Amino acid sequence: MWKEITVFTTNDGLDIVAGRFDMLGVTQLEINEGLAGVAGYLDEAASFWDYADPDELTPEREPFVRAYIADVPENAEIIEAVAPAMDELGKMDMGVDLGSLRIEERLVSEEDWANNWKAYYKPLEIGERLVVRPSWEAIGDTDRVVLSLDPGMAFGTGTHQTTRLCLEFLERLVKNGDEMLDLGCGSGILSIAGLLLGASHAIAVDIDPIVETIAAENAAMNGIKDEYRIMTGDILSDDGIKREISKQRYDIVTANIVASVIIKLAPQIPALLKDDGVFIASGIILERLDEVKDALANNGLKVLEVKKLDEWSALTAVKERE
């Protein structure tokens, strides 16, 4: 069982409340901008939606931060510390309105936590050629390439800005017969999309062991078998992983991770790319885009294109010609 603790705040207070949870050592968080925030997002991203009702997408009208803490005796002290911590926060002058900081608690099973988001995850058209279909949702006739997906507890549904930007690049860049490497694969969405778009083989790597099962199931759901290999381990420190992925070079290498990891990966990327190969990187907040571009340039990679969506960015890069 899990203790679900919800703290209602304002949009300005979301990061502050999340930071307070982090100080308590709580990192399993859901952040929701409330009805007004969702309505604003739908308006800004109208080209990605045929129709969506904000009231259906979020039942909560107030922004909130929701924490999930395993309901076991050793976590009792942390759970009990949440209310005093938020009370103390409310008495501080943070320079912004933090709202009510009202707290609601309930017990949820792991199955509930793993599945309650499914009601809000619908088929999503991306770019000009792709549609991502949740495995539990029916889809009518379409000329698009259909990617069926059940992300489970792994990152990668296609709805996040970073994943969407990568998919838009992939549908333009993948050629028939390409070899692909997906670093930080999560649900497998990028590498599976690459194979459906024409790549002949893909290797997917992630640090989270759960990914090995989830990505394999998603590949099978899309009729992908021998052309897909999944590996788990730290691509920055696992020498075995490094040796395996370095046995060949790739037409497409993707890394939808975070800026700090992409910067650390930069020295490895040129040796993984074919001479005309393309590196697609995302998960980069706008404030760190220049850092990533500098790291790539310092390691012999030339940035070709940058795409931005909200506070996120993605880019493509190739090896500098000698």
PDB file of C-alpha atoms in Angstrom:
ATOM      1  CA  MET A   1       0.000   0.000   0.000  1.00  0.00           C
ATOM      2  CA  TRP A   2       0.987   3.611  -0.587  1.00  0.00           C
ATOM      3  CA  LYS A   3       0.130   6.760   1.313  1.00  0.00           C
ATOM      4  CA  GLU A   4      -1.064   9.354  -1.179  1.00  0.00           C
ATOM      5  CA  ILE A   5      -0.577  12.866   0.215  1.00  0.00           C
ATOM      6  CA  THR A   6      -1.934  15.809  -1.791  1.00  0.00           C
ATOM      7  CA  VAL A   7      -0.988  19.410  -1.015  1.00  0.00           C
ATOM      8  CA  PHE A   8      -3.123  22.040  -2.785  1.00  0.00           C
ATOM      9  CA  THR A   9      -1.328  25.215  -3.739  1.00  0.00           C
ATOM     10  CA  THR A  10      -1.049  27.700  -6.633  1.00  0.00           C
ATOM     11  CA  ASN A  11       0.835  27.442  -9.916  1.00  0.00           C
ATOM     12  CA  ASP A  12       3.512  29.714  -8.431  1.00  0.00           C
ATOM     13  CA  GLY A  13       3.725  27.422  -5.415  1.00  0.00           C
ATOM     14  CA  LEU A  14       4.098  24.084  -7.224  1.00  0.00           C
ATOM     15  CA  ASP A  15       7.901  24.092  -7.365  1.00  0.00           C
ATOM     16  CA  ILE A  16       8.177  25.372  -3.795  1.00  0.00           C
ATOM     17  CA  VAL A  17       5.901  22.655  -2.409  1.00  0.00           C
ATOM     18  CA  ALA A  18       7.715  20.013  -4.475  1.00  0.00           C
ATOM     19  CA  GLY A  19      10.990  21.304  -3.064  1.00  0.00           C
ATOM     20  CA  ARG A  20       9.620  20.953   0.459  1.00  0.00           C
ATOM     21  CA  PHE A  21       8.764  17.311  -0.231  1.00  0.00           C
ATOM     22  CA  ASP A  22      12.259  16.820  -1.615  1.00  0.00           C
ATOM     23  CA  MET A  23      13.736  18.164   1.640  1.00  0.00           C
ATOM     24  CA  LEU A  24      11.826  15.386   3.409  1.00  0.00           C
ATOM     25  CA  GLY A  25      13.318  12.820   1.046  1.00  0.00           C
ATOM     26  CA  VAL A  26      10.085  12.294  -0.905  1.00  0.00           C
ATOM     27  CA  THR A  27      10.707  12.120  -4.656  1.00  0.00           C
ATOM     28  CA  GLN A  28       7.714  10.154  -6.023  1.00  0.00           C
ATOM     29  CA  LEU A  29       5.666  13.212  -6.949  1.00  0.00           C
ATOM     30  CA  GLU A  30       2.810  14.120  -9.274  1.00  0.00           C
ATOM     31  CA  ILE A  31       2.522  17.825 -10.132  1.00  0.00           C
ATOM     32  CA  ASN A  32      -0.775  19.106 -11.550  1.00  0.00           C
ATOM     33  CA  GLU A  33      -1.501  22.684 -12.602  1.00  0.00           C
ATOM     34  CA  GLY A  34      -5.218  22.315 -11.970  1.00  0.00           C
ATOM     35  CA  LEU A  35      -8.092  23.147 -14.283  1.00  0.00           C
ATOM     36  CA  ALA A  36      -6.815  26.565 -15.384  1.00  0.00           C
ATOM     37  CA  GLY A  37      -3.362  25.176 -16.149  1.00  0.00           C
ATOM     38  CA  VAL A  38      -4.714  22.266 -18.161  1.00  0.00           C
ATOM     39  CA  ALA A  39      -7.068  24.544 -20.095  1.00  0.00           C
ATOM     40  CA  GLY A  40      -4.145  26.819 -20.925  1.00  0.00           C
ATOM     41  CA  TYR A  41      -2.032  23.889 -22.097  1.00  0.00           C
ATOM     42  CA  LEU A  42      -4.827  22.581 -24.332  1.00  0.00           C
ATOM     43  CA  ASP A  43      -5.209  26.036 -25.882  1.00  0.00           C
ATOM     44  CA  GLU A  44      -1.466  26.330 -26.559  1.00  0.00           C
ATOM     45  CA  ALA A  45      -1.213  22.781 -27.925  1.00  0.00           C
ATOM     46  CA  ALA A  46      -4.449  22.862 -29.920  1.00  0.00           C
ATOM     47  CA  SER A  47      -2.764  21.461 -33.027  1.00  0.00           C
ATOM     48  CA  PHE A  48      -2.162  18.180 -31.179  1.00  0.00           C
ATOM     49  CA  TRP A  49      -5.787  17.672 -30.142  1.00  0.00           C
ATOM     50  CA  ASP A  50      -9.036  17.210 -32.068  1.00  0.00           C
ATOM     51  CA  TYR A  51     -10.999  17.992 -28.907  1.00  0.00           C
ATOM     52  CA  ALA A  52     -10.312  17.703 -25.226  1.00  0.00           C
ATOM     53  CA  ASP A  53     -12.381  18.843 -22.275  1.00  0.00           C
ATOM     54  CA  PRO A  54     -10.242  20.219 -19.407  1.00  0.00           C
ATOM     55  CA  ASP A  55     -12.849  19.000 -16.901  1.00  0.00           C
ATOM     56  CA  GLU A  56     -12.310  15.438 -18.141  1.00  0.00           C
ATOM     57  CA  LEU A  57      -8.521  15.699 -18.074  1.00  0.00           C
ATOM     58  CA  THR A  58      -8.228  16.856 -14.475  1.00  0.00           C
ATOM     59  CA  PRO A  59     -10.899  16.457 -11.800  1.00  0.00           C
ATOM     60  CA  GLU A  60      -9.007  18.869  -9.533  1.00  0.00           C
ATOM     61  CA  ARG A  61      -9.599  22.587  -9.996  1.00  0.00           C
ATOM     62  CA  GLU A  62      -6.714  23.695  -7.768  1.00  0.00           C
ATOM     63  CA  PRO A  63      -3.043  23.080  -8.619  1.00  0.00           C
ATOM     64  CA  PHE A  64      -1.501  20.444  -6.390  1.00  0.00           C
ATOM     65  CA  VAL A  65       1.572  18.393  -5.608  1.00  0.00           C
ATOM     66  CA  ARG A  66       0.818  14.748  -4.826  1.00  0.00           C
ATOM     67  CA  ALA A  67       3.329  12.518  -3.070  1.00  0.00           C
ATOM     68  CA  TYR A  68       3.385   8.731  -2.925  1.00  0.00           C
ATOM     69  CA  ILE A  69       5.106   7.179   0.086  1.00  0.00           C
ATOM     70  CA  ALA A  70       5.201   3.460   0.813  1.00  0.00           C
ATOM     71  CA  ASP A  71       2.976   2.873   3.851  1.00  0.00           C
ATOM     72  CA  VAL A  72       5.491   0.941   5.930  1.00  0.00           C
ATOM     73  CA  PRO A  73       6.608   1.514   9.541  1.00  0.00           C
ATOM     74  CA  GLU A  74      10.007   2.914   8.572  1.00  0.00           C
ATOM     75  CA  ASN A  75       8.296   5.733   6.638  1.00  0.00           C
ATOM     76  CA  ALA A  76       5.961   6.748   9.480  1.00  0.00           C
ATOM     77  CA  GLU A  77       8.243   9.584  10.579  1.00  0.00           C
ATOM     78  CA  ILE A  78       8.361  11.042   7.062  1.00  0.00           C
ATOM     79  CA  ILE A  79       4.593  10.822   6.643  1.00  0.00           C
ATOM     80  CA  GLU A  80       4.020  12.533   9.980  1.00  0.00           C
ATOM     81  CA  ALA A  81       6.501  15.277   9.064  1.00  0.00           C
ATOM     82  CA  VAL A  82       4.578  16.439   5.977  1.00  0.00           C
ATOM     83  CA  ALA A  83       1.873  18.464   7.780  1.00  0.00           C
ATOM     84  CA  PRO A  84       4.320  20.366  10.055  1.00  0.00           C
ATOM     85  CA  ALA A  85       6.596  21.020   7.079  1.00  0.00           C
ATOM     86  CA  MET A  86       3.768  22.531   5.037  1.00  0.00           C
ATOM     87  CA  ASP A  87       2.541  24.510   8.041  1.00  0.00           C
ATOM     88  CA  GLU A  88       6.036  25.938   8.454  1.00  0.00           C
ATOM     89  CA  LEU A  89       6.177  26.718   4.736  1.00  0.00           C
ATOM     90  CA  GLY A  90       2.914  28.635   4.961  1.00  0.00           C
ATOM     91  CA  LYS A  91       4.405  30.920   7.604  1.00  0.00           C
ATOM     92  CA  MET A  92       7.435  31.809   5.482  1.00  0.00           C
ATOM     93  CA  ASP A  93       7.577  34.865   3.235  1.00  0.00           C
ATOM     94  CA  MET A  94       8.285  33.216  -0.123  1.00  0.00           C
ATOM     95  CA  GLY A  95       7.350  36.241  -2.186  1.00  0.00           C
ATOM     96  CA  VAL A  96       4.513  34.393  -3.923  1.00  0.00           C
ATOM     97  CA  ASP A  97       1.012  33.246  -3.016  1.00  0.00           C
ATOM     98  CA  LEU A  98       1.214  29.592  -1.972  1.00  0.00           C
ATOM     99  CA  GLY A  99      -2.534  29.167  -1.697  1.00  0.00           C
ATOM    100  CA  SER A 100      -4.221  27.138   1.014  1.00  0.00           C
ATOM    101  CA  LEU A 101      -1.573  24.383   1.362  1.00  0.00           C
ATOM    102  CA  ARG A 102      -4.530  22.179   2.274  1.00  0.00           C
ATOM    103  CA  ILE A 103      -3.544  18.533   2.734  1.00  0.00           C
ATOM    104  CA  GLU A 104      -5.531  15.443   1.808  1.00  0.00           C
ATOM    105  CA  GLU A 105      -4.372  11.888   2.524  1.00  0.00           C
ATOM    106  CA  ARG A 106      -5.563   8.451   1.450  1.00  0.00           C
ATOM    107  CA  LEU A 107      -4.270   4.922   1.081  1.00  0.00           C
ATOM    108  CA  VAL A 108      -3.956   3.499  -2.439  1.00  0.00           C
ATOM    109  CA  SER A 109      -2.846   0.112  -3.685  1.00  0.00           C
ATOM    110  CA  GLU A 110       0.102  -0.163  -6.055  1.00  0.00           C
ATOM    111  CA  GLU A 111      -2.293  -1.307  -8.771  1.00  0.00           C
ATOM    112  CA  ASP A 112      -4.374   1.867  -8.341  1.00  0.00           C
ATOM    113  CA  TRP A 113      -1.258   4.041  -8.495  1.00  0.00           C
ATOM    114  CA  ALA A 114       0.021   2.263 -11.587  1.00  0.00           C
ATOM    115  CA  ASN A 115      -3.251   2.464 -13.517  1.00  0.00           C
ATOM    116  CA  ASN A 116      -5.333   5.499 -12.470  1.00  0.00           C
ATOM    117  CA  TRP A 117      -3.656   7.755 -15.070  1.00  0.00           C
ATOM    118  CA  LYS A 118      -4.882   5.589 -17.937  1.00  0.00           C
ATOM    119  CA  ALA A 119      -8.234   7.339 -18.037  1.00  0.00           C
ATOM    120  CA  TYR A 120      -6.500  10.505 -19.281  1.00  0.00           C
ATOM    121  CA  TYR A 121      -4.133   8.951 -21.854  1.00  0.00           C
ATOM    122  CA  LYS A 122      -5.742   8.980 -25.309  1.00  0.00           C
ATOM    123  CA  PRO A 123      -4.530   8.385 -28.905  1.00  0.00           C
ATOM    124  CA  LEU A 124      -2.257  11.232 -29.954  1.00  0.00           C
ATOM    125  CA  GLU A 125      -1.283  12.239 -33.489  1.00  0.00           C
ATOM    126  CA  ILE A 126       2.325  13.402 -33.702  1.00  0.00           C
ATOM    127  CA  GLY A 127       3.890  15.152 -36.662  1.00  0.00           C
ATOM    128  CA  GLU A 128       2.637  14.139 -40.100  1.00  0.00           C
ATOM    129  CA  ARG A 129       2.988  10.352 -39.971  1.00  0.00           C
ATOM    130  CA  LEU A 130       2.604   8.964 -36.457  1.00  0.00           C
ATOM    131  CA  VAL A 131      -0.209   8.258 -34.042  1.00  0.00           C
ATOM    132  CA  VAL A 132       0.525   6.865 -30.570  1.00  0.00           C
ATOM    133  CA  ARG A 133      -2.274   4.570 -29.408  1.00  0.00           C
ATOM    134  CA  PRO A 134      -2.575   3.475 -25.768  1.00  0.00           C
ATOM    135  CA  SER A 135      -2.980  -0.295 -25.835  1.00  0.00           C
ATOM    136  CA  TRP A 136      -6.385  -0.097 -24.114  1.00  0.00           C
ATOM    137  CA  GLU A 137      -7.803   2.461 -26.592  1.00  0.00           C
ATOM    138  CA  ALA A 138      -9.428   1.589 -29.925  1.00  0.00           C
ATOM    139  CA  ILE A 139      -8.489   3.599 -33.011  1.00  0.00           C
ATOM    140  CA  GLY A 140     -10.325   3.916 -36.304  1.00  0.00           C
ATOM    141  CA  ASP A 141      -8.956   3.694 -39.820  1.00  0.00           C
ATOM    142  CA  THR A 142      -5.904   5.888 -40.315  1.00  0.00           C
ATOM    143  CA  ASP A 143      -3.171   6.406 -42.891  1.00  0.00           C
ATOM    144  CA  ARG A 144      -0.687   7.110 -40.111  1.00  0.00           C
ATOM    145  CA  VAL A 145       1.873   4.715 -38.687  1.00  0.00           C
ATOM    146  CA  VAL A 146       0.226   3.376 -35.514  1.00  0.00           C
ATOM    147  CA  LEU A 147       2.458   2.909 -32.475  1.00  0.00           C
ATOM    148  CA  SER A 148       0.626   0.917 -29.779  1.00  0.00           C
ATOM    149  CA  LEU A 149       1.976   1.489 -26.305  1.00  0.00           C
ATOM    150  CA  ASP A 150       1.545   0.601 -22.654  1.00  0.00           C
ATOM    151  CA  PRO A 151       4.262   2.508 -20.768  1.00  0.00           C
ATOM    152  CA  GLY A 152       3.499   0.837 -17.431  1.00  0.00           C
ATOM    153  CA  MET A 153       5.787   2.380 -14.819  1.00  0.00           C
ATOM    154  CA  ALA A 154       8.383   3.522 -17.395  1.00  0.00           C
ATOM    155  CA  PHE A 155       8.765   7.001 -18.863  1.00  0.00           C
ATOM    156  CA  GLY A 156       7.534   7.514 -22.404  1.00  0.00           C
ATOM    157  CA  THR A 157       3.909   7.961 -23.484  1.00  0.00           C
ATOM    158  CA  GLY A 158       4.351  10.456 -26.290  1.00  0.00           C
ATOM    159  CA  THR A 159       2.428  13.141 -24.416  1.00  0.00           C
ATOM    160  CA  HIS A 160       5.468  14.775 -22.825  1.00  0.00           C
ATOM    161  CA  GLN A 161       7.041  17.596 -24.820  1.00  0.00           C
ATOM    162  CA  THR A 162      10.468  15.947 -24.944  1.00  0.00           C
ATOM    163  CA  THR A 163       9.168  12.656 -26.332  1.00  0.00           C
ATOM    164  CA  ARG A 164       6.963  14.412 -28.860  1.00  0.00           C
ATOM    165  CA  LEU A 165       9.876  16.501 -30.157  1.00  0.00           C
ATOM    166  CA  CYS A 166      11.985  13.358 -30.595  1.00  0.00           C
ATOM    167  CA  LEU A 167       9.203  11.574 -32.454  1.00  0.00           C
ATOM    168  CA  GLU A 168       8.805  14.536 -34.800  1.00  0.00           C
ATOM    169  CA  PHE A 169      12.511  14.354 -35.615  1.00  0.00           C
ATOM    170  CA  LEU A 170      12.410  10.574 -36.032  1.00  0.00           C
ATOM    171  CA  GLU A 171       9.549  10.508 -38.512  1.00  0.00           C
ATOM    172  CA  ARG A 172      11.527  12.894 -40.714  1.00  0.00           C
ATOM    173  CA  LEU A 173      14.965  11.323 -40.364  1.00  0.00           C
ATOM    174  CA  VAL A 174      14.560   7.533 -40.163  1.00  0.00           C
ATOM    175  CA  LYS A 175      15.263   5.787 -43.467  1.00  0.00           C
ATOM    176  CA  ASN A 176      14.512   2.222 -44.493  1.00  0.00           C
ATOM    177  CA  GLY A 177      17.227  -0.101 -43.240  1.00  0.00           C
ATOM    178  CA  ASP A 178      18.641   2.274 -40.600  1.00  0.00           C
ATOM    179  CA  GLU A 179      20.410   0.940 -37.502  1.00  0.00           C
ATOM    180  CA  MET A 180      19.266   2.716 -34.336  1.00  0.00           C
ATOM    181  CA  LEU A 181      20.472   3.111 -30.744  1.00  0.00           C
ATOM    182  CA  ASP A 182      18.065   4.430 -28.103  1.00  0.00           C
ATOM    183  CA  LEU A 183      19.816   5.606 -24.922  1.00  0.00           C
ATOM    184  CA  GLY A 184      17.498   5.993 -21.919  1.00  0.00           C
ATOM    185  CA  CYS A 185      14.733   4.154 -23.740  1.00  0.00           C
ATOM    186  CA  GLY A 186      12.041   4.107 -21.029  1.00  0.00           C
ATOM    187  CA  SER A 187       8.931   2.467 -22.476  1.00  0.00           C
ATOM    188  CA  GLY A 188      10.796   1.899 -25.752  1.00  0.00           C
ATOM    189  CA  ILE A 189       8.651   4.450 -27.551  1.00  0.00           C
ATOM    190  CA  LEU A 190      11.441   6.027 -29.628  1.00  0.00           C
ATOM    191  CA  SER A 191      13.196   2.861 -30.755  1.00  0.00           C
ATOM    192  CA  ILE A 192       9.906   1.086 -31.491  1.00  0.00           C
ATOM    193  CA  ALA A 193       8.749   4.126 -33.470  1.00  0.00           C
ATOM    194  CA  GLY A 194      12.034   4.040 -35.391  1.00  0.00           C
ATOM    195  CA  LEU A 195      11.476   0.402 -36.329  1.00  0.00           C
ATOM    196  CA  LEU A 196       7.889   1.052 -37.405  1.00  0.00           C
ATOM    197  CA  LEU A 197       9.125   3.963 -39.525  1.00  0.00           C
ATOM    198  CA  GLY A 198      11.578   1.743 -41.389  1.00  0.00           C
ATOM    199  CA  ALA A 199      14.676   1.092 -39.272  1.00  0.00           C
ATOM    200  CA  SER A 200      15.907  -2.486 -39.632  1.00  0.00           C
ATOM    201  CA  HIS A 201      17.341  -2.960 -36.151  1.00  0.00           C
ATOM    202  CA  ALA A 202      17.398  -1.124 -32.826  1.00  0.00           C
ATOM    203  CA  ILE A 203      19.185  -1.448 -29.508  1.00  0.00           C
ATOM    204  CA  ALA A 204      17.451   0.119 -26.505  1.00  0.00           C
ATOM    205  CA  VAL A 205      19.280   0.847 -23.239  1.00  0.00           C
ATOM    206  CA  ASP A 206      17.988   2.076 -19.887  1.00  0.00           C
ATOM    207  CA  ILE A 207      19.238   2.143 -16.300  1.00  0.00           C
ATOM    208  CA  ASP A 208      15.881   0.936 -14.876  1.00  0.00           C
ATOM    209  CA  PRO A 209      15.518  -2.892 -14.898  1.00  0.00           C
ATOM    210  CA  ILE A 210      11.712  -2.644 -15.220  1.00  0.00           C
ATOM    211  CA  VAL A 211      12.230  -1.269 -18.711  1.00  0.00           C
ATOM    212  CA  GLU A 212      13.464  -4.629 -19.984  1.00  0.00           C
ATOM    213  CA  THR A 213      10.004  -6.114 -19.494  1.00  0.00           C
ATOM    214  CA  ILE A 214       7.947  -3.059 -20.481  1.00  0.00           C
ATOM    215  CA  ALA A 215       9.867  -2.246 -23.673  1.00  0.00           C
ATOM    216  CA  ALA A 216       9.848  -5.918 -24.720  1.00  0.00           C
ATOM    217  CA  GLU A 217       6.084  -6.117 -24.239  1.00  0.00           C
ATOM    218  CA  ASN A 218       5.567  -2.922 -26.219  1.00  0.00           C
ATOM    219  CA  ALA A 219       7.772  -4.222 -29.025  1.00  0.00           C
ATOM    220  CA  ALA A 220       5.812  -7.486 -29.190  1.00  0.00           C
ATOM    221  CA  MET A 221       2.543  -5.530 -29.212  1.00  0.00           C
ATOM    222  CA  ASN A 222       3.765  -3.803 -32.374  1.00  0.00           C
ATOM    223  CA  GLY A 223       4.892  -7.029 -34.064  1.00  0.00           C
ATOM    224  CA  ILE A 224       8.582  -6.362 -33.421  1.00  0.00           C
ATOM    225  CA  LYS A 225      10.750  -9.343 -32.456  1.00  0.00           C
ATOM    226  CA  ASP A 226      14.286 -10.254 -33.511  1.00  0.00           C
ATOM    227  CA  GLU A 227      15.125  -6.776 -34.807  1.00  0.00           C
ATOM    228  CA  TYR A 228      14.954  -5.335 -31.282  1.00  0.00           C
ATOM    229  CA  ARG A 229      17.427  -5.775 -28.411  1.00  0.00           C
ATOM    230  CA  ILE A 230      16.967  -4.344 -24.925  1.00  0.00           C
ATOM    231  CA  MET A 231      19.797  -3.866 -22.415  1.00  0.00           C
ATOM    232  CA  THR A 232      19.740  -2.502 -18.872  1.00  0.00           C
ATOM    233  CA  GLY A 233      22.604  -0.717 -17.173  1.00  0.00           C
ATOM    234  CA  ASP A 234      24.213   2.685 -16.662  1.00  0.00           C
ATOM    235  CA  ILE A 235      25.445   3.912 -20.044  1.00  0.00           C
ATOM    236  CA  LEU A 236      27.842   6.284 -18.299  1.00  0.00           C
ATOM    237  CA  SER A 237      29.612   3.793 -16.028  1.00  0.00           C
ATOM    238  CA  ASP A 238      28.795   0.223 -17.132  1.00  0.00           C
ATOM    239  CA  ASP A 239      31.775  -0.943 -19.202  1.00  0.00           C
ATOM    240  CA  GLY A 240      29.871  -4.008 -20.384  1.00  0.00           C
ATOM    241  CA  ILE A 241      27.094  -1.867 -21.840  1.00  0.00           C
ATOM    242  CA  LYS A 242      29.642   0.446 -23.436  1.00  0.00           C
ATOM    243  CA  ARG A 243      31.445  -2.472 -25.107  1.00  0.00           C
ATOM    244  CA  GLU A 244      28.213  -3.959 -26.431  1.00  0.00           C
ATOM    245  CA  ILE A 245      26.812  -0.790 -27.966  1.00  0.00           C
ATOM    246  CA  SER A 246      30.243   0.111 -29.406  1.00  0.00           C
ATOM    247  CA  LYS A 247      30.452  -3.076 -31.496  1.00  0.00           C
ATOM    248  CA  GLN A 248      28.784  -1.229 -34.346  1.00  0.00           C
ATOM    249  CA  ARG A 249      27.904   2.267 -35.527  1.00  0.00           C
ATOM    250  CA  TYR A 250      24.421   3.652 -35.969  1.00  0.00           C
ATOM    251  CA  ASP A 251      22.454   5.781 -38.403  1.00  0.00           C
ATOM    252  CA  ILE A 252      20.329   7.201 -35.590  1.00  0.00           C
ATOM    253  CA  VAL A 253      21.211   7.618 -31.902  1.00  0.00           C
ATOM    254  CA  THR A 254      18.558   9.028 -29.579  1.00  0.00           C
ATOM    255  CA  ALA A 255      18.924  10.256 -26.004  1.00  0.00           C
ATOM    256  CA  ASN A 256      15.748  11.628 -24.443  1.00  0.00           C
ATOM    257  CA  ILE A 257      17.163  11.955 -20.936  1.00  0.00           C
ATOM    258  CA  VAL A 258      18.194  15.197 -19.193  1.00  0.00           C
ATOM    259  CA  ALA A 259      20.759  17.854 -20.028  1.00  0.00           C
ATOM    260  CA  SER A 260      23.323  16.756 -17.426  1.00  0.00           C
ATOM    261  CA  VAL A 261      23.398  13.178 -18.746  1.00  0.00           C
ATOM    262  CA  ILE A 262      23.549  14.285 -22.381  1.00  0.00           C
ATOM    263  CA  ILE A 263      26.539  16.474 -21.526  1.00  0.00           C
ATOM    264  CA  LYS A 264      28.298  13.494 -19.931  1.00  0.00           C
ATOM    265  CA  LEU A 265      27.386  11.305 -22.909  1.00  0.00           C
ATOM    266  CA  ALA A 266      28.734  13.763 -25.464  1.00  0.00           C
ATOM    267  CA  PRO A 267      32.280  12.260 -25.634  1.00  0.00           C
ATOM    268  CA  GLN A 268      30.827   8.816 -26.504  1.00  0.00           C
ATOM    269  CA  ILE A 269      28.425   9.899 -29.250  1.00  0.00           C
ATOM    270  CA  PRO A 270      30.793  10.516 -32.232  1.00  0.00           C
ATOM    271  CA  ALA A 271      32.213   6.982 -32.007  1.00  0.00           C
ATOM    272  CA  LEU A 272      28.672   5.551 -32.021  1.00  0.00           C
ATOM    273  CA  LEU A 273      27.553   7.393 -35.161  1.00  0.00           C
ATOM    274  CA  LYS A 274      28.137   6.388 -38.742  1.00  0.00           C
ATOM    275  CA  ASP A 275      29.772   9.118 -40.813  1.00  0.00           C
ATOM    276  CA  ASP A 276      26.351  10.333 -41.954  1.00  0.00           C
ATOM    277  CA  GLY A 277      24.557   9.350 -38.744  1.00  0.00           C
ATOM    278  CA  VAL A 278      22.347  11.713 -36.724  1.00  0.00           C
ATOM    279  CA  PHE A 279      22.183  12.236 -32.964  1.00  0.00           C
ATOM    280  CA  ILE A 280      18.765  13.244 -31.586  1.00  0.00           C
ATOM    281  CA  ALA A 281      18.842  14.612 -28.034  1.00  0.00           C
ATOM    282  CA  SER A 282      15.982  15.856 -25.894  1.00  0.00           C
ATOM    283  CA  GLY A 283      14.913  16.279 -22.276  1.00  0.00           C
ATOM    284  CA  ILE A 284      16.770  19.594 -22.323  1.00  0.00           C
ATOM    285  CA  ILE A 285      15.258  22.544 -20.481  1.00  0.00           C
ATOM    286  CA  LEU A 286      15.724  25.805 -22.353  1.00  0.00           C
ATOM    287  CA  GLU A 287      18.002  27.228 -19.650  1.00  0.00           C
ATOM    288  CA  ARG A 288      20.547  24.458 -20.301  1.00  0.00           C
ATOM    289  CA  LEU A 289      20.331  24.293 -24.097  1.00  0.00           C
ATOM    290  CA  ASP A 290      23.528  26.307 -24.631  1.00  0.00           C
ATOM    291  CA  GLU A 291      25.428  24.041 -22.215  1.00  0.00           C
ATOM    292  CA  VAL A 292      24.397  20.984 -24.208  1.00  0.00           C
ATOM    293  CA  LYS A 293      25.284  22.629 -27.535  1.00  0.00           C
ATOM    294  CA  ASP A 294      28.713  23.593 -26.185  1.00  0.00           C
ATOM    295  CA  ALA A 295      29.354  20.050 -24.905  1.00  0.00           C
ATOM    296  CA  LEU A 296      28.456  18.572 -28.285  1.00  0.00           C
ATOM    297  CA  ALA A 297      30.619  21.103 -30.147  1.00  0.00           C
ATOM    298  CA  ASN A 298      33.560  20.374 -27.832  1.00  0.00           C
ATOM    299  CA  ASN A 299      33.284  16.705 -28.784  1.00  0.00           C
ATOM    300  CA  GLY A 300      33.160  17.109 -32.546  1.00  0.00           C
ATOM    301  CA  LEU A 301      29.407  17.323 -33.080  1.00  0.00           C
ATOM    302  CA  LYS A 302      27.648  20.010 -35.092  1.00  0.00           C
ATOM    303  CA  VAL A 303      24.088  20.968 -34.115  1.00  0.00           C
ATOM    304  CA  LEU A 304      21.851  21.038 -37.194  1.00  0.00           C
ATOM    305  CA  GLU A 305      18.447  21.930 -35.807  1.00  0.00           C
ATOM    306  CA  VAL A 306      16.817  22.871 -32.521  1.00  0.00           C
ATOM    307  CA  LYS A 307      13.096  22.461 -31.803  1.00  0.00           C
ATOM    308  CA  LYS A 308      11.405  23.996 -28.765  1.00  0.00           C
ATOM    309  CA  LEU A 309       8.084  23.291 -27.063  1.00  0.00           C
ATOM    310  CA  ASP A 310       7.112  25.108 -23.889  1.00  0.00           C
ATOM    311  CA  GLU A 311      10.176  25.042 -21.605  1.00  0.00           C
ATOM    312  CA  TRP A 312      11.738  22.042 -23.358  1.00  0.00           C
ATOM    313  CA  SER A 313      14.031  21.656 -26.346  1.00  0.00           C
ATOM    314  CA  ALA A 314      15.372  18.916 -28.604  1.00  0.00           C
ATOM    315  CA  LEU A 315      18.113  18.987 -31.189  1.00  0.00           C
ATOM    316  CA  THR A 316      19.806  17.040 -33.959  1.00  0.00           C
ATOM    317  CA  ALA A 317      23.559  16.888 -34.429  1.00  0.00           C
ATOM    318  CA  VAL A 318      26.046  15.225 -36.787  1.00  0.00           C
ATOM    319  CA  LYS A 319      29.770  14.608 -36.713  1.00  0.00           C
ATOM    320  CA  GLU A 320      31.898  17.518 -37.872  1.00  0.00           C
ATOM    321  CA  ARG A 321      33.593  16.867 -41.200  1.00  0.00           C
ATOM    322  CA  GLU A 322      37.375  16.733 -40.964  1.00  0.00           C
TER     323      GLU A 322
END
